[in-house]
Coordinates of C-alpha atoms in Angstrom, one line a residue:
X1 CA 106.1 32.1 116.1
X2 CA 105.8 29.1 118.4
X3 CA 106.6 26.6 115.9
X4 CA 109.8 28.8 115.2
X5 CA 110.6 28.8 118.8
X6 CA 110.5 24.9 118.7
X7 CA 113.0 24.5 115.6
X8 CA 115.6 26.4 117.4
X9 CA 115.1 24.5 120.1
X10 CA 115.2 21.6 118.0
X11 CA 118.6 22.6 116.5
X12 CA 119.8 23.6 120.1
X13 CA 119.4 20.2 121.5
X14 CA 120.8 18.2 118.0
X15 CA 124.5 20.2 119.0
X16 CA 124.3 18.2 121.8
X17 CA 125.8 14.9 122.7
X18 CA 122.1 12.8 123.3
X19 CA 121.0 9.2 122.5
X20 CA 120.7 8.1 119.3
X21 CA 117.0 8.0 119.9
X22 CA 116.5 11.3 120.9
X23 CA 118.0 13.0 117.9
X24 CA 115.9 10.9 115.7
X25 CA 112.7 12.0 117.4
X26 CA 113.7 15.5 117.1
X27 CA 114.7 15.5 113.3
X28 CA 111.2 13.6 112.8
X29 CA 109.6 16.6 114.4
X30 CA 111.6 19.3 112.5
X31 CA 111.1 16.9 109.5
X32 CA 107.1 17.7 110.3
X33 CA 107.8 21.5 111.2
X34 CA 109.7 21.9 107.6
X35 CA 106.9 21.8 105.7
X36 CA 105.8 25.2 106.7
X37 CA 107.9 28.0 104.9
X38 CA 106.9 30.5 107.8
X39 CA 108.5 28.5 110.1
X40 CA 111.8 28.4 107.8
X41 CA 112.2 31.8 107.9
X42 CA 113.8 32.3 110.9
X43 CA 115.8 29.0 111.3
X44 CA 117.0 28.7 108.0
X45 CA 120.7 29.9 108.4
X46 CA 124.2 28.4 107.9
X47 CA 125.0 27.2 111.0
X48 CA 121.9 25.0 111.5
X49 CA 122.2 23.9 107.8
X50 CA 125.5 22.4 109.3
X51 CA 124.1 20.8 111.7
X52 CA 122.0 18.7 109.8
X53 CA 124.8 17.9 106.9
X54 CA 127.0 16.6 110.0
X55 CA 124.2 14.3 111.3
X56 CA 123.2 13.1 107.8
X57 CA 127.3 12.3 107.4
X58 CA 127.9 14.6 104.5
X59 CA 130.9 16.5 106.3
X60 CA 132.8 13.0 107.0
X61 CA 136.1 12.6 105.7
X62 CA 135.7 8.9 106.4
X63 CA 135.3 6.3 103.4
X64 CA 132.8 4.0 104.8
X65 CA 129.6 4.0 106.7
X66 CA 130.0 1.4 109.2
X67 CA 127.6 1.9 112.3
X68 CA 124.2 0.4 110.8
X69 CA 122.7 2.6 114.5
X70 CA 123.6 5.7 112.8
X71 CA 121.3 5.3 109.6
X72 CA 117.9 6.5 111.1
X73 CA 119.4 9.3 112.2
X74 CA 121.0 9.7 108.2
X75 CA 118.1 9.3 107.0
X76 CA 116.0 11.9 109.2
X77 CA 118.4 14.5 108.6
X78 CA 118.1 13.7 105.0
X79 CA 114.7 13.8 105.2
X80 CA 114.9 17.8 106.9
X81 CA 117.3 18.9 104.4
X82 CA 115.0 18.1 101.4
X83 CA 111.6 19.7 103.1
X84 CA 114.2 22.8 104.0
X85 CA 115.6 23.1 100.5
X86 CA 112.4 22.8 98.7
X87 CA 110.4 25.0 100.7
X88 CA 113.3 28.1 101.5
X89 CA 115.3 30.0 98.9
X90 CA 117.7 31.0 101.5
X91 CA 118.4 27.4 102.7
X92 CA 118.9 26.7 98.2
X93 CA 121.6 29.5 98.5
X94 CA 123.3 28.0 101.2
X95 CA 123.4 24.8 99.3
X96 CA 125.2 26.6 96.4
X97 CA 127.5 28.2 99.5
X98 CA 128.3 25.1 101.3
X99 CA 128.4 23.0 98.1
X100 CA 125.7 20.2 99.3
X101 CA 125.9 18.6 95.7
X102 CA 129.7 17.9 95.9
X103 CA 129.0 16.1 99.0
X104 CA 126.0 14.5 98.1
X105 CA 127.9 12.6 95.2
X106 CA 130.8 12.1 98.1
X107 CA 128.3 9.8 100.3
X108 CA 126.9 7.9 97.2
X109 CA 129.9 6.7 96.7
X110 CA 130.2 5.5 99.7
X111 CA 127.3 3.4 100.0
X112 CA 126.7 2.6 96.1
X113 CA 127.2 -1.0 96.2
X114 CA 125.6 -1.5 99.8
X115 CA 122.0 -2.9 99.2
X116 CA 121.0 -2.8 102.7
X117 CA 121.1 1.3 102.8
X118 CA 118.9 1.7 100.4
X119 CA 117.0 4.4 102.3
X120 CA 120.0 6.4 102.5
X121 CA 120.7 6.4 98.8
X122 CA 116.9 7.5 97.9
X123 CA 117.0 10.4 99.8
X124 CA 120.0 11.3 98.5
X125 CA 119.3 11.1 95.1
X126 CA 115.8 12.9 96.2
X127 CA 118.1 15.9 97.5
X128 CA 120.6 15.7 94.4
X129 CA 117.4 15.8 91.9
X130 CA 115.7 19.0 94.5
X131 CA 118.9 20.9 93.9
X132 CA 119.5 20.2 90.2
X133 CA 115.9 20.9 89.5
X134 CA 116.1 24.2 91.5
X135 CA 119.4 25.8 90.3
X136 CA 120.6 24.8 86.7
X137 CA 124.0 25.7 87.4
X138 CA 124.4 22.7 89.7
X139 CA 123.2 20.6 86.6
X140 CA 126.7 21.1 84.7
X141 CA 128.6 20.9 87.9
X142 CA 127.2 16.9 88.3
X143 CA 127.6 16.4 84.3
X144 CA 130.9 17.6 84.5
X145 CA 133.0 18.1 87.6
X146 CA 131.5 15.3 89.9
X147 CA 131.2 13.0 87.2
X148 CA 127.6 12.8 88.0
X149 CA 126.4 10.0 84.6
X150 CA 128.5 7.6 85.3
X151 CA 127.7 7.8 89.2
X152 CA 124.4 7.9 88.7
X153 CA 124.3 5.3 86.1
X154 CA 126.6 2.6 88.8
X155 CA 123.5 3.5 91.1
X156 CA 120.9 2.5 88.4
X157 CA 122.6 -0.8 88.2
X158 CA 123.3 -1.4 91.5
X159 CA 119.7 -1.3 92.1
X160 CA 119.3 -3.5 88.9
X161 CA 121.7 -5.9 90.1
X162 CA 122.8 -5.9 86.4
X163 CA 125.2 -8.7 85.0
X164 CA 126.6 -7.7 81.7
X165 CA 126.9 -10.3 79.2
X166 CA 128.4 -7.5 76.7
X167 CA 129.5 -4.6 76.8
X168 CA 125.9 -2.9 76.3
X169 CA 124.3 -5.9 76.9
X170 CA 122.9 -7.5 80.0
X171 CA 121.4 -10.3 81.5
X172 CA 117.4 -10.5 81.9
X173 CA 116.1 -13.0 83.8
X174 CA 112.3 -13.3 82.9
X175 CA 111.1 -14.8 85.5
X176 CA 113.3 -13.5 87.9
X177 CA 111.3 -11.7 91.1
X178 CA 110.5 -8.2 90.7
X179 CA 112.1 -5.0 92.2
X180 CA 111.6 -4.5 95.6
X181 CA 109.8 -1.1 97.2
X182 CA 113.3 -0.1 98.2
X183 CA 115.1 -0.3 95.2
X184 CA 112.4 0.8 92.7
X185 CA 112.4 4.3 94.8
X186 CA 116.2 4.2 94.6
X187 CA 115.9 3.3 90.9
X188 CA 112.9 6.2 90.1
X189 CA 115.2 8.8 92.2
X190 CA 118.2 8.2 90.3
X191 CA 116.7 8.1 87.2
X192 CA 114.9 11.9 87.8
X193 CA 118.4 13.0 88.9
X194 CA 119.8 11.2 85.7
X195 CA 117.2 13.4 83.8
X196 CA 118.7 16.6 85.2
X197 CA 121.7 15.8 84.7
X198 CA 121.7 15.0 80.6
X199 CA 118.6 17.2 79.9
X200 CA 120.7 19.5 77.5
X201 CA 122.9 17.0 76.0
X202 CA 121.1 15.1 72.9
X203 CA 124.0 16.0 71.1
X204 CA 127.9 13.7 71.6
X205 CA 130.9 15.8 71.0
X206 CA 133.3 13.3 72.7
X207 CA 133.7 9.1 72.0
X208 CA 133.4 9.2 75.7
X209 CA 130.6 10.5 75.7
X210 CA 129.0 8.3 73.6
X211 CA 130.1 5.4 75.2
X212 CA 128.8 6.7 78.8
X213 CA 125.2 7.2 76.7
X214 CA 125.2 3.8 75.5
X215 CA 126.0 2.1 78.9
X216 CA 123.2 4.4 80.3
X217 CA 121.1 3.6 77.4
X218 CA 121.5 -0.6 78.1
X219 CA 121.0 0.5 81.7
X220 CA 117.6 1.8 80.5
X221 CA 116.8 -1.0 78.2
X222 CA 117.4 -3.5 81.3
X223 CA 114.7 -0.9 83.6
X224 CA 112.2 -1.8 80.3
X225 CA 112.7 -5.5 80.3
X226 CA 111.9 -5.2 84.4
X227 CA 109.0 -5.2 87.2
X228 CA 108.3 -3.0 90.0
X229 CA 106.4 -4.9 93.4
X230 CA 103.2 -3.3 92.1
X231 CA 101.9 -2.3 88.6
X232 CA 101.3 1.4 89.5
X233 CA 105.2 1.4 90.4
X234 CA 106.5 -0.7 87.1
X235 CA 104.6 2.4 85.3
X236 CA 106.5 4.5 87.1
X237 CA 109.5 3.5 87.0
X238 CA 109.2 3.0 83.0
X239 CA 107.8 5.9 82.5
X240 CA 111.1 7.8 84.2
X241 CA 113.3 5.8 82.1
X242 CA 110.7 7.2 79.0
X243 CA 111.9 10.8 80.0
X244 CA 115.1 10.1 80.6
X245 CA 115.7 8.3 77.2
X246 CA 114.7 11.1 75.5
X247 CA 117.6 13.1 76.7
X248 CA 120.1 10.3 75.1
X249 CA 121.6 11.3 71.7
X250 CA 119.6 9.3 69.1
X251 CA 123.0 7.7 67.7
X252 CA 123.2 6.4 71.1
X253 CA 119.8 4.6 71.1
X254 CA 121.3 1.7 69.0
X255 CA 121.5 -0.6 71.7
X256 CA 117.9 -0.8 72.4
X257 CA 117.6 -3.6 70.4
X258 CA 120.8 -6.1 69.7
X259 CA 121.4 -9.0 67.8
X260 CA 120.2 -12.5 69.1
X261 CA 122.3 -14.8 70.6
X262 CA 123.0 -18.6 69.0
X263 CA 120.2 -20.0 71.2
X264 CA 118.2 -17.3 70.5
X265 CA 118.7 -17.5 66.6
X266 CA 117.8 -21.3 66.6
X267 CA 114.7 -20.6 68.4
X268 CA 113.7 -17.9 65.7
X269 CA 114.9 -20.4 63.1
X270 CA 112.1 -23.3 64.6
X271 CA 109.6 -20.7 65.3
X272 CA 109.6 -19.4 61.5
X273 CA 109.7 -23.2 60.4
X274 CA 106.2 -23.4 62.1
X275 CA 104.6 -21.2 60.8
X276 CA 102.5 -22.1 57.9
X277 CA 104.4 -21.1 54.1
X278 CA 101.3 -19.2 53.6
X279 CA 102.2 -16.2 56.4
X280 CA 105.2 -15.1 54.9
X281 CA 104.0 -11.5 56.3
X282 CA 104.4 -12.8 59.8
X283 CA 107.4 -14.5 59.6
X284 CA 109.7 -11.5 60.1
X285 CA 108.2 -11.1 63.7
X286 CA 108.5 -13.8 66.0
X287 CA 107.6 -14.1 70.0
X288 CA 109.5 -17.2 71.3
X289 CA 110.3 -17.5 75.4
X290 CA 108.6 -14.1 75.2
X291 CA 111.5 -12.7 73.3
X292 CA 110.0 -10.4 70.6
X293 CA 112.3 -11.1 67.6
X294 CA 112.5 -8.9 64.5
X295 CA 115.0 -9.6 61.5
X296 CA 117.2 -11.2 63.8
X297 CA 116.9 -8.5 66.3
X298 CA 115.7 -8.7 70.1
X299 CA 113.1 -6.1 69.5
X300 CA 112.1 -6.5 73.9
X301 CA 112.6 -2.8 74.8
X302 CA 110.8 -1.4 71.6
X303 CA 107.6 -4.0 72.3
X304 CA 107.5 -2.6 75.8
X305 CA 107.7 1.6 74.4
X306 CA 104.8 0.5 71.9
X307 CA 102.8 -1.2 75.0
X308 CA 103.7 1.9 77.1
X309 CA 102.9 4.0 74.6
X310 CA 99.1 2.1 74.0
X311 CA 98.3 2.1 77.9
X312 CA 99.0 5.8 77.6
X313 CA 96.5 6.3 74.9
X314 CA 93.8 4.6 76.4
X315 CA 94.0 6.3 79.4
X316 CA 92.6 9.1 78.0
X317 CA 93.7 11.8 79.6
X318 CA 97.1 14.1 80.2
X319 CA 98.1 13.2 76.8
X320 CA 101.2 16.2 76.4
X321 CA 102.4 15.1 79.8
X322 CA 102.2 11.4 79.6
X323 CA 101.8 10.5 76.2
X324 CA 103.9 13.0 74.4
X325 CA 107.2 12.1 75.6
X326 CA 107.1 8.3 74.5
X327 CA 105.7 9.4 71.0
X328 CA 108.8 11.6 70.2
X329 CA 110.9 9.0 71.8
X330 CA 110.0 6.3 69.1
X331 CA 109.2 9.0 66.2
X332 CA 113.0 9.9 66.6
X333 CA 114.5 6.0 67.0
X334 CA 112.4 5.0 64.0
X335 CA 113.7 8.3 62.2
X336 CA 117.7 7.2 63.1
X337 CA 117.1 3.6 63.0
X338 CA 116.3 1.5 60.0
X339 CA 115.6 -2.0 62.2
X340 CA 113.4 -0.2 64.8
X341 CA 111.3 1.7 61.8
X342 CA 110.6 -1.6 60.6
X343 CA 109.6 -3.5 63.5
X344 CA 107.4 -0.5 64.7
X345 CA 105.8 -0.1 61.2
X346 CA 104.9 -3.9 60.9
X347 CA 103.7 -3.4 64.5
X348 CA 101.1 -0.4 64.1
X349 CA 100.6 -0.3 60.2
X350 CA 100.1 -3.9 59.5
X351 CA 99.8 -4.8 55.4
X352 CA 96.1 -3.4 55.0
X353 CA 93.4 -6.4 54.4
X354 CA 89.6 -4.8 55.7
X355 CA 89.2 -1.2 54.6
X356 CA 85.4 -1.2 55.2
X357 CA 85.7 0.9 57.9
X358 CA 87.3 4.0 58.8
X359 CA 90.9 4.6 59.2
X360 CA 90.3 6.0 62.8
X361 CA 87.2 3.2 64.0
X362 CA 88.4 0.4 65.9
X363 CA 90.4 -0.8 68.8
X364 CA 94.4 -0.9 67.2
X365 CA 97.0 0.8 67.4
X366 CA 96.5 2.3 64.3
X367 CA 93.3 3.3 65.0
X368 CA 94.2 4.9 68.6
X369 CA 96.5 6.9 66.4
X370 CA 95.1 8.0 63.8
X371 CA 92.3 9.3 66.3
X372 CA 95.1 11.3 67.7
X373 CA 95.5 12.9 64.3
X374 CA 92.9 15.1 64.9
X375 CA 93.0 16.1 69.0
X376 CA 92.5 19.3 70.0
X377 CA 95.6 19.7 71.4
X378 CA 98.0 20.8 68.6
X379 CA 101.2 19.1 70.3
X380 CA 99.3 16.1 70.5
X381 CA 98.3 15.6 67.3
X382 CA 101.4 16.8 65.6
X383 CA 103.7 14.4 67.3
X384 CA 100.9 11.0 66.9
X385 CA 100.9 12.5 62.6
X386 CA 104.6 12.9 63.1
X387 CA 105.3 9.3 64.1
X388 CA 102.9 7.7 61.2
X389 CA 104.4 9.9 58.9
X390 CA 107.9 8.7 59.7
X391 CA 106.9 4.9 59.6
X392 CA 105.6 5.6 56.0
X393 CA 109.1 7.1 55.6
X394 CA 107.7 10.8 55.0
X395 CA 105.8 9.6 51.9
X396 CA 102.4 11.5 51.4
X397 CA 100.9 8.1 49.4
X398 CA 101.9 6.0 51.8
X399 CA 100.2 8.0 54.9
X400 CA 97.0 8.6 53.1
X401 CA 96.8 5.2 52.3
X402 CA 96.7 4.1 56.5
X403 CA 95.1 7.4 57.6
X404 CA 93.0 9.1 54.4
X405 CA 93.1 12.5 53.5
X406 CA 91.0 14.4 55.9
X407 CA 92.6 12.9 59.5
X408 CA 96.3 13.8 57.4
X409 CA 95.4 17.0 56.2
X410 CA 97.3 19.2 59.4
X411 CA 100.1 17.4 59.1
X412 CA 100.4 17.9 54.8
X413 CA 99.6 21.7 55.3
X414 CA 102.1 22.4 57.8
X415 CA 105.0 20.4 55.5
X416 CA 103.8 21.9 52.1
X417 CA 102.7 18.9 50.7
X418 CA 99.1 18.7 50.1
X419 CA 100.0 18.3 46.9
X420 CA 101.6 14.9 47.7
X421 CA 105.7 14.2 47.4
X422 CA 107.2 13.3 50.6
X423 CA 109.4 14.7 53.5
X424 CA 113.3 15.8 53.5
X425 CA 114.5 12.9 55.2
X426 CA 115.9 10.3 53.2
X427 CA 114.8 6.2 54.1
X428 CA 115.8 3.4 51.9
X429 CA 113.5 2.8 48.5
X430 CA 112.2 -0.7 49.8
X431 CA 108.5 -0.3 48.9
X432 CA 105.5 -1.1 50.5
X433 CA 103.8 -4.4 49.3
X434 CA 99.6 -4.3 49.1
X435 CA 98.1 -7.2 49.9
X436 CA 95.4 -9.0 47.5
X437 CA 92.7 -7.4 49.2
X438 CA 93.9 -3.9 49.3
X439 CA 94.3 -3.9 45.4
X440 CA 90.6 -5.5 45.1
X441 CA 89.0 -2.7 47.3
X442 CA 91.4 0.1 46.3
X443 CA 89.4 1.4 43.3
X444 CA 86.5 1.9 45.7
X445 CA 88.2 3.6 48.9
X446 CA 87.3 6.9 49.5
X447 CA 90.6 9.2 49.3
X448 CA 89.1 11.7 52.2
X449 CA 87.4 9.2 54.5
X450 CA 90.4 6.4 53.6
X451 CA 87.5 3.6 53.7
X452 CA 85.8 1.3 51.2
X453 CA 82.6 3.0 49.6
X454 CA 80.0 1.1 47.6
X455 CA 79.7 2.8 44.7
X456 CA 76.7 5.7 44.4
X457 CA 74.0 5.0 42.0
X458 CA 74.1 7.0 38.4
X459 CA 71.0 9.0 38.8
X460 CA 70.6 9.5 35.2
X461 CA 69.9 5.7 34.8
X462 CA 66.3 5.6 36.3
X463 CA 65.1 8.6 34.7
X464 CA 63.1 8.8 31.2
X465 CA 64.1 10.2 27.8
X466 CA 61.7 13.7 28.8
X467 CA 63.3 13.9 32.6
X468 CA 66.9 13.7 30.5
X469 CA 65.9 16.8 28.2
X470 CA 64.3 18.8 30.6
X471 CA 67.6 17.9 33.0
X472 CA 69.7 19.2 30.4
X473 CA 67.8 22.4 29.2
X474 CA 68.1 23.6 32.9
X475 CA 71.4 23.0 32.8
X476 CA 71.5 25.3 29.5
X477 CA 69.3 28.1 31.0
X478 CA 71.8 27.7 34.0
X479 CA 75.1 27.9 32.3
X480 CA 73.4 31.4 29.9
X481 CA 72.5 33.4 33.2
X482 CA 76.2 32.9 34.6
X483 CA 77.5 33.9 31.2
X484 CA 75.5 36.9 31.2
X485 CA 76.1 38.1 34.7
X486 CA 79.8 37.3 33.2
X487 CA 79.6 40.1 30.7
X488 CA 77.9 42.4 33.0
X489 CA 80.5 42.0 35.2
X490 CA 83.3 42.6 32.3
X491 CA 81.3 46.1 30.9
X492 CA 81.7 47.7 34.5
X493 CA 84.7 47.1 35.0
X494 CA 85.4 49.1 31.4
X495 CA 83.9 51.9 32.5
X496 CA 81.0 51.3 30.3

């Protein structure tokens, strides 16, 4: 009740005329109060929700956001707003009412471009992602009335500080400096706000639609190819940009990789004239000025999904939430796209050479995978069986051949195909080439455990000329009972 007391006194004093000071002390004590729904209750009406949209500049008709003394108090008010919306239905009803989103798009346009009001911007996008997340209606209002992808997607690179050297391509500066604190939280915000915003749209019914995909798409590619300040922040930020390319329509997900440029083509060219003739396997994947190059693509963004993807594994833990979402991401680029399949598939199923051990022991890729095969969690194991499958383009020989029968099993029941064939999807008939090894050891390897056995011992070799007859008489005496328990059987059931 006292705290209640305090926020209308709080709102109270913000009508009035005080020191720029003084309102930010008070909206950093509401900011504190807000956390407590009880306290909401009572303060949460239409006219204080005003209050706080005129401080944080959202009812301005002016174009620009000149007075740098005015941002703290911005930012505090944004600050209220998105405890206040969160934690009170009413105050999300009187967003729809008072059309906050409409004016939250209104000041990012105003300060897109400006680099030093980065706070501003995060908690706007913080707010826009709050209000997107809680009311679904608002989510088609951004897509479509406010424009909110392309927006959105100017604030990505803005953040970026994207040049384009294309028109999907950009500029990546390797040893550039990384992100700083600022404009990685600007970056992560946008990009949850982004995911609201396209989460029902992996399908393009207009060309500009598919062009707005693909710039968000290189956008994306550019956040892969990029450092946060810390490592814990890089994983987040590329794990956002994970989510949120798995709302882009598949078509669209051609510009992950492009073609190399003339100085990148002659540096492929040298880099496969080093290599010894003998490794003609590894001369369609090159790393040159840490470019990861592929049949004369820049393969960059895909290395980085199959690194993400890794660290996720070998964390160990919160597969369906973290792990999941990158798995479908590549299953469904290596389903659409022939160049990615490839590079992913000479990636994780290397040409086999030692099949002494289990598919599932060891430390790669494979491995990890194929250990996934069997998880408890059903969505888990589906999509890690899923993604194999697809790189052995839905071919049952080809997938028992990297994973054996037993850890493919799930998978085969659920598609009907135990009894081999492949999947409905159609891939081109390039086959699979065996190395020398694999066609040595393949008579040997074990169909279930997909491993090299030595072969078992003929038990009838050590044994003497009596062991063989007495051996085979039981075998006799054996094979009369079951043919008289046969008949038995056969005279009940006549009614005999």
């Amino acid at each position: 009740m006292l705290c209640s007391k305090l926020c209308e006194g709080i709102f109270k004093v913000l009508v009035k005329d005080i020191p720029t000071t003084c309102q930010v002390s008070c909206l950093e004590v509401l900011r504190i109060l807000s956390r407590d729904k009880k306290v909401l209750v009572p303060v949460t009406t239409k006219e204080n929700m005003q209050i706080l949209l005129r401080l944080a500049k959202l009812n301005e008709s002016d174009d620009s956001l000149e007075k740098v003394s005015e941002f703290p108090v911005i930012v505090e008010s944004l600050k209220c707003l998105c405890n206040i919306v969160f934690n009170s239905q009413m105050a999300q009803q009187l967003s729809l009412e008072l059309n906050l989103a409409a004016k939250l798009c209104n000041l990012l346009r105003k300060c897109k471009d400006r680099k030093f009001i980065n706070d501003i911007k995060c908690f706007d996008l913080r707010l826009l992602f709050l209000l997107s997340l809680l009311h679904t209606d608002i989510r088609s209002q951004l897509r479509y009335e406010l424009q909110g992808l392309p927006l959105l997607t100017q604030i990505l690179e803005s953040a970026f500080s994207i040049k384009w050297t294309d028109e999907y391509e950009s500029a990546i500066d390797h040893n550039g400096p990384p992100l700083s604190p600022q404009e990685t939280d600007c970056a992560i915000e946008a990009l949850k706000a982004l995911f609201n915003v396209t989460v029902d749209s992996w399908k393009v019914h207009k060309e500009s639609d598919s062009h707005q995909f693909r710039v968000m798409a290189a956008v994306l590619r550019h956040c892969l190819l990029i450092v946060g300040p810390t490592e814990d922040k890089t994983e987040e930020l590329h794990s956002n940009a994970v989510n949120l390319l798995s709302n882009v329509p598949v078509s669209c997900l051609d510009v992950l990789i492009c073609p190399l440029t003339h100085e990148e083509t002659a540096q492929e060219a040298t880099t496969l004239d080093e290599l010894p003739s003998d490794k003609t396997a590894e001369k369609e994947t090159v790393l040159k000025n840490n470019t990861m190059v592929y049949n004369g693509m820049n393969m960059e963004a895909i290395h980085v999904l199959l690194n993400f993807m890794e660290k996720r594994i070998d964390k160990g833990s919160s597969y369906r939430e973290g792990l999941t979402p990158v798995l479908s991401l590549l299953t469904e680029c290596s389903r659409a796209h022939r160049n990615i399949r490839k590079f992913l598939k000479d990636q994780v199923l290397p040409p086999l050479r030692d099949v002494t051990n289990r598919p599932e022991v060891g430390s790669t890729v494979r491995n990890k995978l194929v250990r996934l095969m069997t998880h408890v969690d059903l969505g888990v194991k589906q999509i890690a069986a899923e993604f194999l499958f697809v790189l052995c383009k839905e071919r049952v020989d080809s997938l028992l051949k990297y994973t054996g029968y037993g850890n493919a099993a799930g998978l085969l029941a659920a598609r009907g195909l135990l009894a081999g064939g492949r999947g409905d999807n159609w891939y081109s008939e390039d086959e699979d080439t065996d190395t020398e090894e694999y066609k040595n050891a393949k008579p040997n390897i074990n169909l279930i455990t997909g491993h090299l056995e030595e072969p078992m011992p003929n038990p009838i070799d050590e044994m003497t000329e009596e062991q063989k007859e007495y051996e085979a008489m039981k075998l006799v005496n054996m094979l009369d009972k079951l043919s008289r328990r046969a008949d038995v059987k056969d005279l009940y059931q006549d009614g005999g």
